[in-house]
Tab-separated table of C-alpha atoms in Angstrom:
chain	number	residue	atom	x	y	z
A	1	MET	CA	0.190	0.024	0.051
A	2	ALA	CA	1.547	3.349	-1.071
A	3	GLU	CA	2.402	6.032	2.023
A	4	LEU	CA	-0.343	8.539	2.113
A	5	HIS	CA	2.720	11.196	1.064
A	6	ASN	CA	3.381	9.445	-2.049
A	7	LEU	CA	-0.069	10.630	-3.054
A	8	TYR	CA	0.938	14.081	-3.263
A	9	PRO	CA	3.049	15.757	-5.792
A	10	GLU	CA	6.511	16.709	-4.875
A	11	VAL	CA	7.707	20.585	-5.457
A	12	PRO	CA	11.103	21.828	-5.975
A	13	ALA	CA	12.857	23.162	-2.590
A	14	GLU	CA	12.819	26.695	-3.658
A	15	THR	CA	8.861	26.715	-3.988
A	16	CYS	CA	6.879	29.327	-2.230
A	17	THR	CA	5.847	28.978	1.199
A	18	MET	CA	2.120	29.748	1.050
A	19	CYS	CA	1.396	28.679	-2.435
A	20	ASN	CA	2.748	26.546	-5.521
A	21	ASP	CA	4.377	28.936	-7.690
A	22	ALA	CA	8.322	29.236	-7.875
A	23	GLY	CA	9.815	31.201	-4.839
A	24	THR	CA	11.607	33.547	-6.555
A	25	GLN	CA	11.947	35.964	-3.320
A	26	GLN	CA	13.635	35.105	-0.091
A	27	CYS	CA	12.982	36.485	3.353
A	28	THR	CA	16.271	38.814	3.623
A	29	THR	CA	16.306	38.865	7.615
A	30	CYS	CA	15.944	34.905	8.275
A	31	ASN	CA	16.916	33.674	4.578
A	32	GLY	CA	14.588	30.430	5.432
A	33	THR	CA	11.602	31.282	3.559
A	34	ARG	CA	10.778	31.629	0.196
A	35	TYR	CA	8.030	33.638	-1.645
A	36	CYS	CA	6.600	33.813	-5.107
A	37	SER	CA	5.429	37.700	-4.490
A	38	ALA	CA	5.043	40.113	-1.856
A	39	GLN	CA	1.510	39.202	-1.543
A	40	CYS	CA	2.554	35.626	-0.160
A	41	GLN	CA	4.965	37.441	1.876
A	42	LYS	CA	2.557	39.602	3.461
A	43	ASP	CA	-0.437	36.848	3.957
A	44	ASP	CA	2.820	34.872	6.113
A	45	TRP	CA	3.867	37.741	8.014
A	46	LEU	CA	1.727	37.695	11.162
A	47	THR	CA	2.948	34.023	11.468
A	48	HIS	CA	6.708	34.325	10.235
A	49	LYS	CA	7.495	37.495	12.344
A	50	LEU	CA	7.132	35.337	15.153
A	51	LEU	CA	10.606	33.315	14.714
A	52	CYS	CA	12.232	35.247	11.893
A	53	LYS	CA	14.519	37.207	13.824
A	54	THR	CA	15.550	34.413	16.185
A	55	LEU	CA	16.700	32.284	13.688
A	56	LYS	CA	20.148	33.843	13.418
A	57	GLU	CA	20.524	32.942	17.062
A	58	PHE	CA	20.441	29.373	16.259
A	59	GLU	CA	23.176	29.312	13.331
A	60	PRO	CA	24.594	25.623	13.211
A	61	SER	CA	27.890	27.019	14.513
A	62	MET	CA	26.034	27.713	17.778
A	63	ARG	CA	25.029	24.066	17.896
A	64	PRO	CA	25.936	23.194	21.647
A	65	ASP	CA	27.075	19.546	20.378
A	66	PRO	CA	26.129	17.257	17.421
A	67	SER	CA	23.689	15.572	19.605
A	68	HIS	CA	21.709	18.730	19.626
A	69	THR	CA	19.207	19.996	16.676
A	70	ARG	CA	17.300	22.908	16.198
A	71	ALA	CA	13.545	22.486	17.226
A	72	ILE	CA	10.292	24.413	17.367
A	73	TYR	CA	9.003	24.742	21.091
A	74	PHE	CA	5.436	25.777	21.732
A	75	PRO	CA	5.556	26.302	25.456
A	76	GLU	CA	1.895	26.294	27.045
A	77	ASP	CA	2.269	29.260	29.250
A	78	GLY	CA	4.819	31.385	26.779
A	79	ASP	CA	3.701	34.169	24.561
A	80	ARG	CA	5.142	33.117	21.364
A	81	PRO	CA	6.849	30.139	20.025
A	82	ILE	CA	10.844	29.559	20.120
A	83	PHE	CA	13.326	27.953	18.464
A	84	VAL	CA	15.365	25.786	20.667
A	85	TRP	CA	18.527	23.305	20.746
A	86	ALA	CA	17.038	20.201	21.377
A	87	GLN	CA	19.354	17.023	22.397
A	88	VAL	CA	18.370	13.914	20.875
A	89	LEU	CA	19.334	10.972	23.535
A	90	GLY	CA	18.359	8.319	21.534
A	91	ARG	CA	15.135	6.606	19.623
A	92	ASP	CA	12.487	4.439	21.167
A	93	ALA	CA	11.616	1.023	19.662
A	94	GLU	CA	9.259	3.011	16.616
A	95	GLY	CA	11.941	5.494	15.754
A	96	ASN	CA	10.732	8.378	17.775
A	97	PRO	CA	13.373	10.610	19.426
A	98	LEU	CA	14.283	10.396	23.059
A	99	LEU	CA	14.937	13.871	24.628
A	100	ASP	CA	16.425	15.835	27.035
A	101	GLY	CA	14.129	17.659	28.971
A	102	ASN	CA	16.277	20.658	30.189
A	103	VAL	CA	15.625	23.045	27.467
A	104	LEU	CA	12.042	22.420	28.533
A	105	GLN	CA	12.052	23.092	31.822
A	106	GLY	CA	11.131	19.617	32.082
A	107	ASN	CA	7.991	19.364	30.440
A	108	ASP	CA	9.322	16.544	28.472
A	109	ARG	CA	7.948	14.404	30.640
A	110	ALA	CA	4.545	15.032	29.654
A	111	LEU	CA	5.331	15.018	25.880
A	112	ARG	CA	4.724	12.138	24.141
A	113	PRO	CA	5.385	10.983	20.185
A	114	SER	CA	2.221	12.532	18.803
A	115	SER	CA	2.407	12.824	14.763
A	116	SER	CA	4.610	12.763	12.175
A	117	VAL	CA	3.773	15.397	9.097
A	118	LYS	CA	4.772	14.638	5.520
A	119	VAL	CA	2.614	16.566	3.649
A	120	ASN	CA	0.897	20.290	3.483
A	121	VAL	CA	-2.632	19.404	2.701
A	122	VAL	CA	-3.263	23.138	2.349
A	123	LEU	CA	-1.157	23.705	-0.613
A	124	GLN	CA	-1.515	19.648	-1.550
A	125	ARG	CA	1.846	18.915	-1.750
A	126	ARG	CA	4.665	16.656	-0.021
A	127	LEU	CA	6.997	18.077	2.061
A	128	HIS	CA	10.936	17.263	2.089
A	129	ASN	CA	11.409	16.304	5.631
A	130	THR	CA	9.366	14.827	8.132
A	131	LEU	CA	8.012	17.224	11.343
A	132	LYS	CA	7.940	14.981	14.327
A	133	VAL	CA	5.534	16.396	16.776
A	134	SER	CA	5.644	15.566	20.465
A	135	ALA	CA	2.518	16.792	22.461
A	136	CYS	CA	0.732	16.188	25.592
A	137	PRO	CA	-2.047	13.549	25.516
A	138	ALA	CA	-5.507	14.683	25.019
A	139	ASP	CA	-6.533	13.546	28.918
A	140	HIS	CA	-3.353	14.619	30.698
A	141	ALA	CA	-4.762	16.054	33.901
A	142	ASP	CA	-2.281	18.893	33.834
A	143	THR	CA	-2.554	20.575	30.702
A	144	VAL	CA	-3.823	23.615	30.231
A	145	PRO	CA	-4.572	25.565	26.566
A	146	ASN	CA	-1.562	26.451	25.082
A	147	GLN	CA	-1.165	30.264	24.986
A	148	SER	CA	1.864	30.207	22.635
A	149	LEU	CA	-0.362	29.844	19.964
A	150	ALA	CA	-2.535	32.891	20.817
A	151	LYS	CA	-0.524	34.977	18.560
A	152	ILE	CA	-0.866	32.851	15.501
A	153	ASN	CA	-4.646	32.300	16.179
A	154	LYS	CA	-6.781	32.378	19.086
A	155	ASP	CA	-8.794	29.409	17.988
A	156	LEU	CA	-5.889	27.059	17.996
A	157	ALA	CA	-4.879	28.577	21.682
A	158	ARG	CA	-8.437	27.510	22.869
A	159	THR	CA	-8.441	24.086	21.286
A	160	ILE	CA	-4.850	22.921	21.761
A	161	ARG	CA	-3.322	22.085	25.193
A	162	GLY	CA	-0.098	21.805	26.811
A	163	PRO	CA	3.296	21.963	25.439
A	164	ILE	CA	4.246	21.091	21.862
A	165	LEU	CA	7.738	20.355	20.420
A	166	VAL	CA	8.499	19.750	16.760
A	167	ILE	CA	11.777	18.016	15.557
A	168	GLY	CA	12.908	17.432	11.983
A	169	SER	CA	13.922	14.185	10.581
A	170	GLU	CA	15.923	13.970	7.177
A	171	GLY	CA	13.518	12.618	4.218
A	172	LEU	CA	10.206	11.155	4.306
A	173	ASP	CA	11.354	7.515	4.883
A	174	ASP	CA	11.322	7.641	8.949
A	175	SER	CA	15.426	8.634	8.749
A	176	HIS	CA	16.726	8.823	12.139
A	177	ASN	CA	18.946	11.636	10.947
A	178	GLN	CA	17.787	14.796	12.543
A	179	ILE	CA	17.992	18.029	10.515
A	180	ASP	CA	17.474	21.637	11.606
A	181	LEU	CA	14.154	23.284	11.178
A	182	ASN	CA	13.481	26.770	9.972
A	183	THR	CA	10.662	29.507	9.007
A	184	THR	CA	9.537	27.366	6.415
A	185	ASP	CA	9.003	24.585	8.558
A	186	PHE	CA	7.238	26.384	11.262
A	187	ARG	CA	4.823	27.299	8.379
A	188	HIS	CA	3.984	23.829	7.122
A	189	PHE	CA	3.235	22.873	10.830
A	190	ILE	CA	1.092	26.094	11.542
A	191	ASP	CA	-1.049	24.745	8.058
A	192	TYR	CA	-1.076	21.184	9.860
A	193	LEU	CA	-2.608	22.531	12.933
A	194	GLN	CA	-5.081	24.586	10.919
A	195	ALA	CA	-5.799	21.903	8.912
A	196	ARG	CA	-6.479	19.540	11.802
A	197	ASP	CA	-8.667	22.346	13.084
A	198	ALA	CA	-10.557	22.499	10.122
A	199	MET	CA	-10.965	18.771	9.633
A	200	VAL	CA	-12.476	18.643	13.647
A	201	LYS	CA	-14.863	21.480	12.862
A	202	PHE	CA	-16.187	19.414	9.355
A	203	VAL	CA	-16.534	16.270	11.353
A	204	ALA	CA	-18.543	18.011	13.992
A	205	GLU	CA	-20.983	20.101	11.430
A	206	THR	CA	-20.998	16.872	9.661
A	207	GLU	CA	-22.307	14.886	12.606
A	208	GLY	CA	-24.344	17.865	14.220
A	209	THR	CA	-26.737	18.190	11.227
A	210	HIS	CA	-30.204	18.793	12.248
A	211	SER	CA	-32.327	16.171	11.804
A	212	SER	CA	-35.350	16.910	13.841
A	213	ALA	CA	-38.727	17.817	12.703
A	214	ASN	CA	-37.878	21.648	13.179
A	215	ALA	CA	-35.068	21.417	10.780
A	216	VAL	CA	-35.273	22.842	7.508
A	217	PRO	CA	-33.785	21.389	4.318
A	218	SER	CA	-31.140	23.955	3.350
A	219	VAL	CA	-27.953	24.524	1.113
A	220	ARG	CA	-24.527	25.494	2.226
A	221	ILE	CA	-22.660	27.820	-0.662
A	222	ASN	CA	-18.994	27.544	-0.236
A	223	CYS	CA	-16.558	30.174	-1.065
A	224	LEU	CA	-13.324	29.676	-2.799
A	225	GLY	CA	-11.454	28.995	0.550
A	226	ASP	CA	-13.595	26.322	1.516
A	227	ARG	CA	-13.326	24.825	-2.206
A	228	ILE	CA	-9.816	25.180	-2.744
A	229	LEU	CA	-7.690	25.774	0.825
A	230	HIS	CA	-9.795	23.512	2.926
A	231	PRO	CA	-8.461	20.164	3.539
A	232	GLU	CA	-11.585	18.359	2.484
A	233	HIS	CA	-11.973	20.933	-0.576
A	234	ARG	CA	-15.525	21.246	0.048
A	235	ASP	CA	-18.074	21.265	-3.000
A	236	GLU	CA	-19.569	24.129	-4.221
A	237	TYR	CA	-22.937	23.310	-2.788
A	238	GLU	CA	-23.573	21.273	-0.065
A	239	THR	CA	-26.757	19.776	1.359
A	240	THR	CA	-27.352	20.620	5.036
A	241	THR	CA	-30.388	21.877	7.405
A	242	ILE	CA	-31.039	25.241	9.438
A	243	PRO	CA	-33.187	25.320	12.729
A	244	ALA	CA	-36.372	26.654	11.672
A	245	SER	CA	-35.990	29.201	14.704
A	246	GLN	CA	-33.307	30.795	12.490
A	247	LEU	CA	-35.787	32.044	9.510
A	248	ILE	CA	-36.875	34.230	11.884
A	249	ALA	CA	-33.952	36.774	12.265
A	250	PRO	CA	-33.840	39.177	9.427
A	251	THR	CA	-30.774	38.498	6.862
A	252	ARG	CA	-27.820	40.735	6.572
A	253	PHE	CA	-26.791	39.332	3.225
A	254	PRO	CA	-29.774	40.123	0.648
A	255	ALA	CA	-30.426	38.250	-2.698
A	256	PRO	CA	-32.708	40.699	-4.283
A	257	ILE	CA	-32.705	38.580	-7.523
A	258	ALA	CA	-34.297	35.606	-5.583
A	259	GLU	CA	-36.482	38.093	-3.846
A	260	ARG	CA	-37.864	39.227	-7.641
A	261	VAL	CA	-38.350	35.500	-8.709
A	262	GLY	CA	-40.570	34.551	-5.715
A	263	LEU	CA	-38.198	32.825	-4.005
A	264	PRO	CA	-36.841	35.001	-0.838
A	265	LEU	CA	-33.821	33.688	0.823
A	266	ILE	CA	-32.241	33.693	4.483
A	267	MET	CA	-28.553	33.904	4.572
A	268	ARG	CA	-26.277	32.897	7.300
A	269	ALA	CA	-22.689	33.682	7.096
A	270	ILE	CA	-20.180	30.926	8.293
A	271	PRO	CA	-16.904	31.472	10.192
A	272	ALA	CA	-13.952	31.336	8.067
A	273	ALA	CA	-11.828	27.892	8.389
A	274	LEU	CA	-8.374	28.838	9.741
A	275	THR	CA	-6.590	27.177	6.509
A	276	TRP	CA	-7.586	30.240	4.476
A	277	ARG	CA	-8.319	32.988	6.671
A	278	GLY	CA	-5.874	35.705	6.553
A	279	ARG	CA	-4.301	34.556	3.025
A	280	HIS	CA	-5.214	34.585	-0.434
A	281	ILE	CA	-5.344	32.245	-3.335
A	282	LYS	CA	-2.939	31.859	-6.166
A	283	MET	CA	-4.962	31.545	-9.219
A	284	GLY	CA	-2.724	32.273	-12.570
A	285	ASP	CA	-1.168	35.512	-12.075
A	286	ARG	CA	-3.748	36.908	-9.475
A	287	HIS	CA	-3.832	36.718	-5.813
A	288	VAL	CA	-7.799	36.270	-5.201
A	289	GLN	CA	-9.700	36.928	-1.878
A	290	PRO	CA	-10.751	33.018	-0.726
A	291	ARG	CA	-13.683	34.773	0.772
A	292	ARG	CA	-15.277	35.218	-2.894
A	293	ASN	CA	-18.486	33.578	-3.113
A	294	LEU	CA	-19.300	33.661	-7.131
A	295	THR	CA	-22.964	32.431	-6.386
A	296	VAL	CA	-23.956	34.847	-3.719
A	297	GLU	CA	-22.102	37.716	-5.438
A	298	SER	CA	-24.106	36.849	-8.207
A	299	LEU	CA	-27.504	36.820	-6.444
A	300	ASN	CA	-26.845	40.688	-5.259
A	301	PRO	CA	-25.172	42.272	-8.411
A	302	LEU	CA	-25.934	45.379	-7.050
A	303	GLN	CA	-23.664	45.165	-3.968
A	304	GLY	CA	-20.802	46.535	-6.334
A	305	GLY	CA	-16.917	46.459	-5.525
A	306	VAL	CA	-16.966	45.050	-1.782
A	307	PRO	CA	-13.273	44.890	-0.469
A	308	GLY	CA	-12.051	41.485	-0.568
A	309	GLU	CA	-12.024	41.343	3.080
A	310	GLN	CA	-15.369	41.997	3.714
A	311	ARG	CA	-16.807	39.666	1.484
A	312	ILE	CA	-19.297	37.118	2.909
A	313	GLY	CA	-17.360	34.042	2.507
A	314	SER	CA	-19.321	30.696	3.154
A	315	VAL	CA	-22.988	30.599	3.573
A	316	ILE	CA	-25.857	28.538	4.787
A	317	VAL	CA	-28.884	29.577	2.498
A	318	ALA	CA	-32.433	28.589	3.178
A	319	ARG	CA	-35.898	29.684	1.978
A	320	GLN	CA	-37.637	32.434	4.106
A	321	ASP	CA	-41.238	30.578	3.687
A	322	GLY	CA	-39.368	27.366	5.619
A	323	LYS	CA	-40.065	25.169	2.600
A	324	PRO	CA	-37.203	22.588	1.465
A	325	LEU	CA	-34.574	24.484	-0.470
A	326	LEU	CA	-33.020	21.778	-2.917
A	327	PHE	CA	-28.790	22.301	-4.095
A	328	GLY	CA	-30.344	22.172	-7.597
A	329	HIS	CA	-32.626	25.110	-6.819
A	330	VAL	CA	-29.411	27.405	-5.911
A	331	GLN	CA	-27.485	25.957	-8.584
A	332	ALA	CA	-30.239	26.978	-11.234
A	333	LEU	CA	-30.613	30.681	-9.380
A	334	GLY	CA	-26.702	31.256	-9.769
A	335	PHE	CA	-26.788	30.592	-13.042
A	336	TYR	CA	-29.633	32.502	-13.888
A	337	ALA	CA	-28.198	35.151	-11.958
A	338	GLN	CA	-24.979	35.166	-13.982
A	339	SER	CA	-27.012	35.389	-17.273
A	340	LEU	CA	-28.354	38.458	-16.203
A	341	ILE	CA	-25.248	39.655	-15.274
A	342	MET	CA	-24.118	38.774	-19.245
A	343	ARG	CA	-27.384	40.351	-20.686
A	344	TYR	CA	-26.780	43.397	-18.639
A	345	GLU	CA	-23.061	43.701	-20.166
A	346	GLU	CA	-24.840	43.375	-23.312
A	347	GLU	CA	-27.437	45.709	-23.216
A	348	VAL	CA	-25.763	48.742	-21.572
A	349	TYR	CA	-23.840	49.500	-24.707
A	350	THR	CA	-27.148	49.445	-26.670
A	351	THR	CA	-29.938	50.964	-24.297
A	352	ARG	CA	-28.131	52.604	-21.720
A	353	ILE	CA	-30.010	51.121	-19.210
A	354	ASP	CA	-29.382	52.187	-15.470
A	355	LEU	CA	-28.055	49.210	-13.771
A	356	HIS	CA	-30.434	49.316	-10.763
A	357	THR	CA	-33.485	49.458	-13.241
A	358	PHE	CA	-32.121	46.325	-15.214
A	359	PHE	CA	-32.053	44.551	-12.182
A	360	GLU	CA	-35.528	45.846	-10.737
A	361	GLU	CA	-37.510	44.955	-14.284
A	362	ARG	CA	-35.482	42.087	-15.835
A	363	PRO	CA	-35.741	39.364	-13.056
A	364	SER	CA	-39.662	37.541	-13.000
A	365	ARG	CA	-40.743	34.541	-11.669
A	366	GLU	CA	-42.026	33.698	-15.436
A	367	GLU	CA	-38.702	34.015	-17.004
A	368	PHE	CA	-36.824	32.140	-14.280
A	369	GLU	CA	-39.270	29.188	-14.550
A	370	GLN	CA	-38.393	28.918	-17.989
A	371	PHE	CA	-34.946	29.089	-17.137
A	372	PHE	CA	-35.051	26.525	-14.687
A	373	SER	CA	-36.957	24.247	-17.073
A	374	MET	CA	-34.142	24.232	-19.934
A	375	TRP	CA	-31.437	24.204	-17.368
A	376	ARG	CA	-32.846	21.079	-15.588
A	377	GLU	CA	-33.460	19.270	-19.422
A	378	ARG	CA	-29.827	20.179	-20.311
A	379	TYR	CA	-27.994	19.208	-17.211
A	380	PRO	CA	-25.471	16.624	-17.533
A	381	ASP	CA	-26.409	14.493	-14.506
A	382	GLU	CA	-29.758	12.749	-15.436
A	383	SER	CA	-30.949	12.512	-11.730
A	384	VAL	CA	-31.038	16.391	-11.826
A	385	ARG	CA	-33.489	16.066	-14.765
A	386	ASP	CA	-36.303	15.000	-12.397
A	387	LEU	CA	-35.904	17.787	-10.133
A	388	ILE	CA	-39.049	19.096	-8.868
A	389	SER	CA	-39.565	23.074	-9.472
A	390	PRO	CA	-39.026	25.141	-6.311
A	391	TYR	CA	-42.455	26.766	-7.155
A	392	ASP	CA	-44.004	23.379	-6.997
A	393	LEU	CA	-43.005	22.404	-3.128
């Protein structure tokens, strides 16, 4: 059976730390991290700066002796992660490092081998070396939330308990040769923690879908971040439910086109996953805001140029009347809205029609019913061709 990391592509060592483009630029302070652009470097800065200036204090020439390796330590009561010289005294039967705890103020007595990180699931690529992680058992009585992670993300500090030590092993085949870690390894490990957090929340969300009589069938519309940078690479549309009580509160995110065709919607924003919060997606030569949600934006074309960080992100959408909303209905509404936008762009040159006037006058229930019927007939998946009209529910 193939090792998991072999399922991911290998990239050159000079690849950007934040995306998979060539890392043509290098941090001039630590020389430990490469970027493809100023934008990727900016996205990484809040994390990178925590260790950047201290890397020069752990040059190989400063190594106490050959048994020491430059590791990354996350003290549970510290204000930030730090580099440390960790002494590896040997290996246990499974090849995990046995550590001298003096440098960790005795905390190694609570540390146990936890995981070996060989891939970056956010970037969908294998690493060049293995990150050996030692942490406290989840049920350890003396552990407290790890405060050194708060500077990176308070969500991580709330959910991860006890100290963490990360040591590097050469290659991906469980070599016993330790290597010094740098700021690039630091970024990969933070991506690992954030991906793990996203997966825990994904499982909880899946298991917590409401199935009671008061649950209303609804649809989750995922933004680019959840579709590209979430470890599950979520589909654009997902079937879910929403408690009927949430239909009462007014929506902060209008969908005027849906209202014009007689299908008023309620939208509820979903918190951003840690894997894409605060970073961009590299698409071609552009850096795209992961909060972009093309379906939601098309349903409200009058919104105009909203700054990227203020875009809505992923949402759960339901019908205001409490009737079931199926993903096919939302998908058809999105395509209909996009067709209206294309029509406006064609007509504005000949009729000079005002944007607001166009979207006040053009959308109609009759037109959408015709559009839905044609869209359903042409849909490549035959099961969708029997999809009931939203007006017949």
